[in-house]
mmCIF file of C-alpha atoms and ligand atoms in Angstrom:
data_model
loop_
_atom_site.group_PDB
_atom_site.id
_atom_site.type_symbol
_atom_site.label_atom_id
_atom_site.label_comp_id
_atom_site.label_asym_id
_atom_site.label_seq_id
_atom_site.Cartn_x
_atom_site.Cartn_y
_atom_site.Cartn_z
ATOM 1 C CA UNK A 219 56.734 -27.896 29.450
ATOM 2 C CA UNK A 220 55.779 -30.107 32.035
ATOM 3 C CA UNK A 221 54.693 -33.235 31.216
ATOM 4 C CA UNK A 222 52.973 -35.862 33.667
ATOM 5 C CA UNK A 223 54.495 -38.928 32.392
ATOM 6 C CA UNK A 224 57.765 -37.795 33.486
ATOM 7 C CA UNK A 225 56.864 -36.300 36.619
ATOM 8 C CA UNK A 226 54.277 -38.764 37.687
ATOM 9 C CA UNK A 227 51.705 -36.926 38.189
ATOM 10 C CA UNK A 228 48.234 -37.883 38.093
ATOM 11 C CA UNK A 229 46.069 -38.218 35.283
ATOM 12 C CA UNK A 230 42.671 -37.610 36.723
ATOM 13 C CA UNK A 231 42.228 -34.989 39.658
ATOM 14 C CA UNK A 232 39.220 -34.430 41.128
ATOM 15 C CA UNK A 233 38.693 -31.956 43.729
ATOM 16 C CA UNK A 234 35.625 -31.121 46.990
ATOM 17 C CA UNK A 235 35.822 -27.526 46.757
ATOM 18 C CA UNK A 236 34.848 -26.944 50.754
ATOM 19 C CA UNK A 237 34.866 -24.000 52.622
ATOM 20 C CA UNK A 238 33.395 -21.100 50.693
ATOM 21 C CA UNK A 239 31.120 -19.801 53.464
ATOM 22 C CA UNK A 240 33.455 -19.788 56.368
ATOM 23 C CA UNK A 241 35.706 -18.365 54.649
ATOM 24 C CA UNK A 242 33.148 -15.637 53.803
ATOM 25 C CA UNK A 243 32.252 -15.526 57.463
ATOM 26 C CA UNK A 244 35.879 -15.021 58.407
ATOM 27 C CA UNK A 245 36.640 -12.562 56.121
ATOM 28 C CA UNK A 246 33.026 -10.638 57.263
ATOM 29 C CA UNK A 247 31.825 -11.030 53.778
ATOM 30 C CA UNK A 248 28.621 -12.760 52.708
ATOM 31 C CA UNK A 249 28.414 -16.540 51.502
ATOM 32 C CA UNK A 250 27.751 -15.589 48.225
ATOM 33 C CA UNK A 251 30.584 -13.386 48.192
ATOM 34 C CA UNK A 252 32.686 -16.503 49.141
ATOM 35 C CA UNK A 253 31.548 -18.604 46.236
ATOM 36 C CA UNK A 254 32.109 -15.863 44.400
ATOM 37 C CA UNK A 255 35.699 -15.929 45.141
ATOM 38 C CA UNK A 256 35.836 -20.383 44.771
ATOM 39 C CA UNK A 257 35.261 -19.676 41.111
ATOM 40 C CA UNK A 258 37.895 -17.199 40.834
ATOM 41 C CA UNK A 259 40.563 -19.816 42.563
ATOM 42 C CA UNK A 260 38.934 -22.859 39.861
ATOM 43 C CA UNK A 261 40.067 -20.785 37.029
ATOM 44 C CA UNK A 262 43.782 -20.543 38.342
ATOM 45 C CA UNK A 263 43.060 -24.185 39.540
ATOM 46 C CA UNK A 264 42.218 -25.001 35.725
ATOM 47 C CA UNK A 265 45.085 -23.057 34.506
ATOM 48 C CA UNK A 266 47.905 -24.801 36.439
ATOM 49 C CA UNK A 267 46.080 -28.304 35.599
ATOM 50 C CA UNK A 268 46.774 -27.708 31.819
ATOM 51 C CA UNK A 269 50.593 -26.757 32.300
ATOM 52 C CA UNK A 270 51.212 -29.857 34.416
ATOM 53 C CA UNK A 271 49.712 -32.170 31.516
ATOM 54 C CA UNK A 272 46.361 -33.649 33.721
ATOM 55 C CA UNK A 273 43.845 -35.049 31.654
ATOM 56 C CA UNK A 274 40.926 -34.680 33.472
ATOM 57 C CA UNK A 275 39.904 -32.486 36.490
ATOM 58 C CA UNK A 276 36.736 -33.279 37.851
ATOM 59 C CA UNK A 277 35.373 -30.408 40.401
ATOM 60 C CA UNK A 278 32.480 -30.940 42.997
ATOM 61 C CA UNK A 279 30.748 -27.523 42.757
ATOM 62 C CA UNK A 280 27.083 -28.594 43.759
ATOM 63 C CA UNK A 281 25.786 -31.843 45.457
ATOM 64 C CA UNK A 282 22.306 -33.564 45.825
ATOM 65 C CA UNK A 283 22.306 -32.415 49.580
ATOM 66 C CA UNK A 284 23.256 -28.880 48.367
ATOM 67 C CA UNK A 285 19.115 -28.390 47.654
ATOM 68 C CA UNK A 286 18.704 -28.281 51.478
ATOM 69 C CA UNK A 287 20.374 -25.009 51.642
ATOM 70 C CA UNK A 288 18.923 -21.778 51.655
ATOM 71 C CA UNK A 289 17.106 -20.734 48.543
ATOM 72 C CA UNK A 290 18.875 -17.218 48.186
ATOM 73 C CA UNK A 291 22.662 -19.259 48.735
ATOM 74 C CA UNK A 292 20.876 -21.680 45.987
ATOM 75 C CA UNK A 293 19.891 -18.484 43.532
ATOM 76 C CA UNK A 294 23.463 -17.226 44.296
ATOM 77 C CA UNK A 295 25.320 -20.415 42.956
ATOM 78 C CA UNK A 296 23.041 -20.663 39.803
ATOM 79 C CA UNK A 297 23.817 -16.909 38.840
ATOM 80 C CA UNK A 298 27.702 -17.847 39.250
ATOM 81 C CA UNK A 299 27.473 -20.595 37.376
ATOM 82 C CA UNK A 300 25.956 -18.711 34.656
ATOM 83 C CA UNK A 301 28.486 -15.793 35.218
ATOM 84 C CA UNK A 302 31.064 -18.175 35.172
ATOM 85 C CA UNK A 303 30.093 -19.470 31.453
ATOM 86 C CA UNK A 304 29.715 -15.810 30.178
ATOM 87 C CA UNK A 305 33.162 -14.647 31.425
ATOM 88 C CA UNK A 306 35.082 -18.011 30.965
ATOM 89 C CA UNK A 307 34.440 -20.021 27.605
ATOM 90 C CA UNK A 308 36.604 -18.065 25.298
ATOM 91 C CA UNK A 309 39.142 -18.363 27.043
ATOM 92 C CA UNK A 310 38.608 -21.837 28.142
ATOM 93 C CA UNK A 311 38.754 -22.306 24.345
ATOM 94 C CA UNK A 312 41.965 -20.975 23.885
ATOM 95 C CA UNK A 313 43.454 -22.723 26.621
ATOM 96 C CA UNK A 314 41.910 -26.283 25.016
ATOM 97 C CA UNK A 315 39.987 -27.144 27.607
ATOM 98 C CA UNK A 316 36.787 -28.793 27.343
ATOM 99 C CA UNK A 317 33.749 -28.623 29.912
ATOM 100 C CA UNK A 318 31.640 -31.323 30.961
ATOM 101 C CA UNK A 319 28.494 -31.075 32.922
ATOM 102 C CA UNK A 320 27.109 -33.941 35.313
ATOM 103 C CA UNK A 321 24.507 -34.403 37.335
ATOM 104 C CA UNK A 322 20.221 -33.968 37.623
ATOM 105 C CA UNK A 323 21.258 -31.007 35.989
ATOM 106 C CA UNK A 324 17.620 -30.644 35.101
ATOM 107 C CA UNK A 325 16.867 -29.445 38.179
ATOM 108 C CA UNK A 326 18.674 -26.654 37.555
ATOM 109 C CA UNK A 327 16.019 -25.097 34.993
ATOM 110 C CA UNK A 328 15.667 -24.545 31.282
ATOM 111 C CA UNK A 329 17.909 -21.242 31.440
ATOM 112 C CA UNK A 330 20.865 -23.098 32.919
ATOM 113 C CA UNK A 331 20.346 -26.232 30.807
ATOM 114 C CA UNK A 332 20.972 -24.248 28.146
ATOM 115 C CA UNK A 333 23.806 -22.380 29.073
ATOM 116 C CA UNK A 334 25.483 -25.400 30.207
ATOM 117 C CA UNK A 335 24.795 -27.253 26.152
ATOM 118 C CA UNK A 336 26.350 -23.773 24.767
ATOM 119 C CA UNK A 337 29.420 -23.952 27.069
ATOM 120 C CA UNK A 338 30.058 -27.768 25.945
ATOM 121 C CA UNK A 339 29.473 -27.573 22.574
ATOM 122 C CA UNK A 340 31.473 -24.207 22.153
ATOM 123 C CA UNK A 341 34.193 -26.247 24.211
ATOM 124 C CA UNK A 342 34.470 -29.400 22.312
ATOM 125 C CA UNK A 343 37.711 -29.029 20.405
ATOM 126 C CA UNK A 344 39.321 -32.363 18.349
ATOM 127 C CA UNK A 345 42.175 -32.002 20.581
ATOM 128 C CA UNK A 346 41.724 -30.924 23.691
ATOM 129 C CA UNK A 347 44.271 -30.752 26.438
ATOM 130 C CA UNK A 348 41.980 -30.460 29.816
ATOM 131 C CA UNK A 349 38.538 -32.387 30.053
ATOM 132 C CA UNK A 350 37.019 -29.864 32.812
ATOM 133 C CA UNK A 351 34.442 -31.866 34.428
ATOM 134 C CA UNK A 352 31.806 -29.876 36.617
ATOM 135 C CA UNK A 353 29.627 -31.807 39.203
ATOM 136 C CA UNK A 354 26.334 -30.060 39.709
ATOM 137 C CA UNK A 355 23.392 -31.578 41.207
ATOM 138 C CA UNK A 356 25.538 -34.784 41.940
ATOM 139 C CA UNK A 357 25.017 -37.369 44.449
ATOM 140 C CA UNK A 358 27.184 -40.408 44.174
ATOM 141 C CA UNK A 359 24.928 -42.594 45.651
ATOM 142 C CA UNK A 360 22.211 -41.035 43.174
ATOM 143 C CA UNK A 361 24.453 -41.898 40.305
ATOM 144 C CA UNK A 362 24.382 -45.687 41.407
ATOM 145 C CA UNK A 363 20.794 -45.810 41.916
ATOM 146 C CA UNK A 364 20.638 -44.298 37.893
ATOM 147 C CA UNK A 365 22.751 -46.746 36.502
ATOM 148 C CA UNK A 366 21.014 -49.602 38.524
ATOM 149 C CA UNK A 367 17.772 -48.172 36.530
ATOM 150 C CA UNK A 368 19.370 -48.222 33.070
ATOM 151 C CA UNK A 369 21.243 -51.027 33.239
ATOM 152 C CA UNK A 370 17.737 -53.125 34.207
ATOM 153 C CA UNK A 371 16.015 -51.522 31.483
ATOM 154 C CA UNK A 372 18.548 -52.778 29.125
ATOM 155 C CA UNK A 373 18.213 -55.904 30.324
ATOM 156 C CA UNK A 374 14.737 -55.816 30.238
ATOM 157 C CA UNK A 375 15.311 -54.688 26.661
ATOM 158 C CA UNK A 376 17.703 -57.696 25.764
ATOM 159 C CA UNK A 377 20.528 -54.963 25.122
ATOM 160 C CA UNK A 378 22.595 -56.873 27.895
ATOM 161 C CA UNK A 379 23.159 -60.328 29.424
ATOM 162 C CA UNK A 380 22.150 -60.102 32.681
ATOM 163 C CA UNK A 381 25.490 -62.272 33.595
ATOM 164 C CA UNK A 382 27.858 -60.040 31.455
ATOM 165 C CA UNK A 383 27.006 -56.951 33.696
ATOM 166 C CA UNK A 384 30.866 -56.190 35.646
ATOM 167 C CA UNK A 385 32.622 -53.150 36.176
ATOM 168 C CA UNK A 386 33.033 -51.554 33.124
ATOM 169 C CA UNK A 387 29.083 -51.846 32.418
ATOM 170 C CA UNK A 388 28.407 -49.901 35.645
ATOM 171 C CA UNK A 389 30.971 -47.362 34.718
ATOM 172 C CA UNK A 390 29.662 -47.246 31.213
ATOM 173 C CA UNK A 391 26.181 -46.328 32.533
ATOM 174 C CA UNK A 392 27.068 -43.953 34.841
ATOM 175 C CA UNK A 393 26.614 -40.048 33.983
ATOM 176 C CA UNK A 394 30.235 -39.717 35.461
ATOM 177 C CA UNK A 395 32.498 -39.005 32.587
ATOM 178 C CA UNK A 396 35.435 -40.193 34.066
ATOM 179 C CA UNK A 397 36.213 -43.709 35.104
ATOM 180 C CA UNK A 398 38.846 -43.656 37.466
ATOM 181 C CA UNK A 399 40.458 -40.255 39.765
ATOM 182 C CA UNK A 400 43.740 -40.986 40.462
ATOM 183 C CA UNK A 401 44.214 -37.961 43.217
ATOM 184 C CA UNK A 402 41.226 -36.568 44.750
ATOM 185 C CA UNK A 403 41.997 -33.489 47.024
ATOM 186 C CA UNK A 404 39.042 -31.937 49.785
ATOM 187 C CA UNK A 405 39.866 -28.922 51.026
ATOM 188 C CA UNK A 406 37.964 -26.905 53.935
ATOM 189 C CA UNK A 407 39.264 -29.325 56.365
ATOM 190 C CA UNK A 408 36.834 -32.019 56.443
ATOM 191 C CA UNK A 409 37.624 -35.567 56.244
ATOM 192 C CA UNK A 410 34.774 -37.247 54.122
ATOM 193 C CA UNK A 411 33.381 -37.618 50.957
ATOM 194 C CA UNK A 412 30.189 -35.851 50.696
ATOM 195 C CA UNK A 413 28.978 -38.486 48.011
ATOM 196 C CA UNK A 414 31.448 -37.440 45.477
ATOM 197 C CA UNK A 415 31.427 -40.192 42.782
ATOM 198 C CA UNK A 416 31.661 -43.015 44.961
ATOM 199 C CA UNK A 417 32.413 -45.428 42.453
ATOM 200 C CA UNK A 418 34.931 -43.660 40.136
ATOM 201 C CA UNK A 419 37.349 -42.946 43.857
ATOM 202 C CA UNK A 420 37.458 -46.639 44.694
ATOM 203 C CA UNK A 421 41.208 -46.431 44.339
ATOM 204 C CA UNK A 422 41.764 -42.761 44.606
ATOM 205 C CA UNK A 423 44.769 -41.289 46.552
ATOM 206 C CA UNK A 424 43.010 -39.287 49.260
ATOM 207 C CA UNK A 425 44.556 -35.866 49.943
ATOM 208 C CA UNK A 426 42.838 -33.090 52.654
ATOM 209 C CA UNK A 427 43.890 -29.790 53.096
ATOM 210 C CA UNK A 428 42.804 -27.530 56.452
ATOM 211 C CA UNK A 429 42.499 -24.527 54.067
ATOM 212 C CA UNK A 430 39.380 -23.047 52.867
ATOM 213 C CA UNK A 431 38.954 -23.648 48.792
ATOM 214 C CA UNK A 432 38.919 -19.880 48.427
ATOM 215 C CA UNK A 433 42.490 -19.956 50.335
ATOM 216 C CA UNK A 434 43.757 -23.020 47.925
ATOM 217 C CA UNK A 435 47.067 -22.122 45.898
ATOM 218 C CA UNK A 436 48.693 -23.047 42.863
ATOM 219 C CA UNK A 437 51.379 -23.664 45.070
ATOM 220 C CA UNK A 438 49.199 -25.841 47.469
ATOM 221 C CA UNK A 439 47.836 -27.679 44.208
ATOM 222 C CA UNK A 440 51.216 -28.250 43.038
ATOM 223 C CA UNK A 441 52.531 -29.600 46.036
ATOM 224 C CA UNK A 442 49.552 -32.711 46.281
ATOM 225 C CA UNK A 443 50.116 -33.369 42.653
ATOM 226 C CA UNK A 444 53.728 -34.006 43.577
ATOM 227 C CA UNK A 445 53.109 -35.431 47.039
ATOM 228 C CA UNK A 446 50.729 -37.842 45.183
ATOM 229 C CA UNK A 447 53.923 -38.413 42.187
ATOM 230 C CA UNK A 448 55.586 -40.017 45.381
ATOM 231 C CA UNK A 449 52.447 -42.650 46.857
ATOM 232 C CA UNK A 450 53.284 -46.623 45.814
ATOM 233 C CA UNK A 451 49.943 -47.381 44.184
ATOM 234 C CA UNK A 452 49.544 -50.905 44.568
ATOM 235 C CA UNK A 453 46.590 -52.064 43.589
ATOM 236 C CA UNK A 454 46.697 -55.025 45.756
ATOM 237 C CA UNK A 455 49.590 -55.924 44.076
ATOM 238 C CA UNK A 456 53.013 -57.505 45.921
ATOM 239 C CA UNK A 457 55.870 -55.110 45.029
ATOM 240 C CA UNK A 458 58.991 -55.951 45.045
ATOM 241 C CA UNK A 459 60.318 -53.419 48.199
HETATM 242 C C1 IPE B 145 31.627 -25.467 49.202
HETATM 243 O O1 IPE B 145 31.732 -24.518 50.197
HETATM 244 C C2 IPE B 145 30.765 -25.001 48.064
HETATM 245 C C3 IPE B 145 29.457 -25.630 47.995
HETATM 246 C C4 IPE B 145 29.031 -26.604 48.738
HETATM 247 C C5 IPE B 145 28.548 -25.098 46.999
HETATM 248 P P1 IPE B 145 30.685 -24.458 51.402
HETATM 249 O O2 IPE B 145 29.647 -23.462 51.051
HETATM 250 O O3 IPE B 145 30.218 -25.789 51.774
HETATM 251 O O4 IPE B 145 31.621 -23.857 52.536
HETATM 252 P P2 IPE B 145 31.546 -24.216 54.085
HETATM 253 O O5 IPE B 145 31.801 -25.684 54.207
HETATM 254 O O6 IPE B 145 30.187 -23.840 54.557
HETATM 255 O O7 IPE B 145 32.630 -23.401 54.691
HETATM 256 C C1 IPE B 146 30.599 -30.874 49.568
HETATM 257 O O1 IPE B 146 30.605 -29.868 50.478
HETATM 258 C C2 IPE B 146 29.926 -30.409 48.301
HETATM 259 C C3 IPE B 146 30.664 -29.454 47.501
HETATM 260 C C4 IPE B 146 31.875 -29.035 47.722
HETATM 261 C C5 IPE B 146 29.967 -28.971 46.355
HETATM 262 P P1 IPE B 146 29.463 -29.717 51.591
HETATM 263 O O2 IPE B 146 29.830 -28.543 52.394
HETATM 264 O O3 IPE B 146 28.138 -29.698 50.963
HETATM 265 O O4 IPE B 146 29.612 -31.068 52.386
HETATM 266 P P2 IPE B 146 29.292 -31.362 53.908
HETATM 267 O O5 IPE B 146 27.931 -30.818 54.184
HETATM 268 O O6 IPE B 146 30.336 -30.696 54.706
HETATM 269 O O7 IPE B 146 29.378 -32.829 54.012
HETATM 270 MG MG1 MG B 147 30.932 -27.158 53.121
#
């Protein structure tokens, strides 16, 4: 099987899922009917990231800027994410892979909360070969202005030296739970962030694809993970060329 030590592929993936509704809107179908299809592609997505050997794939599915769509688009995502949980966590069992949740996922309601402590519990496996991350209700900027909170309180609390706070403390405070994406892909054609993690992409490789996620390939997915085998990552460093 493929491993990503020998291939050099990255460890942690995380991925902007863009395009859903005009891809719905060129195919004449409604915009739920394009998320609809999104989830389908994450599955094959999450299928191809276990036979490569990643760790960790971290997907965008709903942002903090997501509330200011329309409420029926909004009612539509929360009834796939539920649909999603039904029809996937037996198999995501089987396949080892273990879902993860971040976010004001309260926001979502008690219904969702729910389903979403179900799916991770039933998912948590001693050895696991995917950690399936699932951004919902994520801002990164958010996310900063949480750990700023917490990590005062704990310094209020004595807990921490105000002085030892670095790096790793922010990172250990943060609801992200992943520390560092090696590859992050957008697709949808759009060249931004969105306030995806912020943080955890300070030394990402940046890949963006013109295609619609709904469009996005095993093939396509394979390709960055190998175009990304092939960067120098330098960290700053002076390689010897
Ligand atoms: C991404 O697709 C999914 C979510 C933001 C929930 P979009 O719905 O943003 O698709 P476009 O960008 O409008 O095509
Ligand atoms: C980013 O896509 C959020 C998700 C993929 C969930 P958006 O469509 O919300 O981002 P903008 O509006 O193009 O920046
Ligand atoms: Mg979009």
């Amino acid at each position: 099987m493929a491993n990503s030590n020998i291939k050099n592929y990255p460890k942690n993936v995380g991925i902007i899922m863009d395009g859903n509704g005009r891809w719905a809107i060129k195919n004449s179908l409604k915009i739920s009917q394009g998320h609809k299809k999104g989830v389908e592609i994450v599955r094959n997505i999450v299928e191809d990231s276990v036979k490569h050997g990643i760790e960790s794939l971290t997907l965008y599915a709903f942002s903090s800027e997501n509330w200011n769509r329309p409420k029926a688009e909004i009612n539509a995502i929360k009834k796939l994410v539920v649909e999603a949980i039904n029809d996937q966590v037996e198999e995501l069992k089987e396949k080892k892979v273990a879902l993860k949740f971040f976010g004001h996922l309260d926001e979502f309601g008690k219904k969702i909360l729910d389903k979403i402590k179900y799916a991770e519990n039933e998912t948590q496996t001693e050895k696991n070969k995917l950690n399936l991350n699932i951004a919902l209700g994520h801002g990164g900027q958010q996310d900063i202005v949480d750990v700023i909170k917490k990590v005062s309180q704990k310094v209020i609390a004595k807990e921490i030296d105000l002085n030892k706070i670095n790096v790793k403390t922010v990172l250990k405070n943060s609801s992200v739970p992943v520390d560092e994406i090696d590859l992050l892909i957008r697709t949808g054609g759009d060249k931004r962030i969105s306030n995806f993690l912020l943080y955890q992409i300070a030394y990402a490789e940046i890949i963006f694809i013109k295609k619609y996620w709904p469009d996005f390939t095993s093939k396509d997915y394979i390709k960055c993970l190998y175009d990304f085998s092939k960067v120098s990552r330098r960290f700053g460093k002076r390689l010897n060329y």
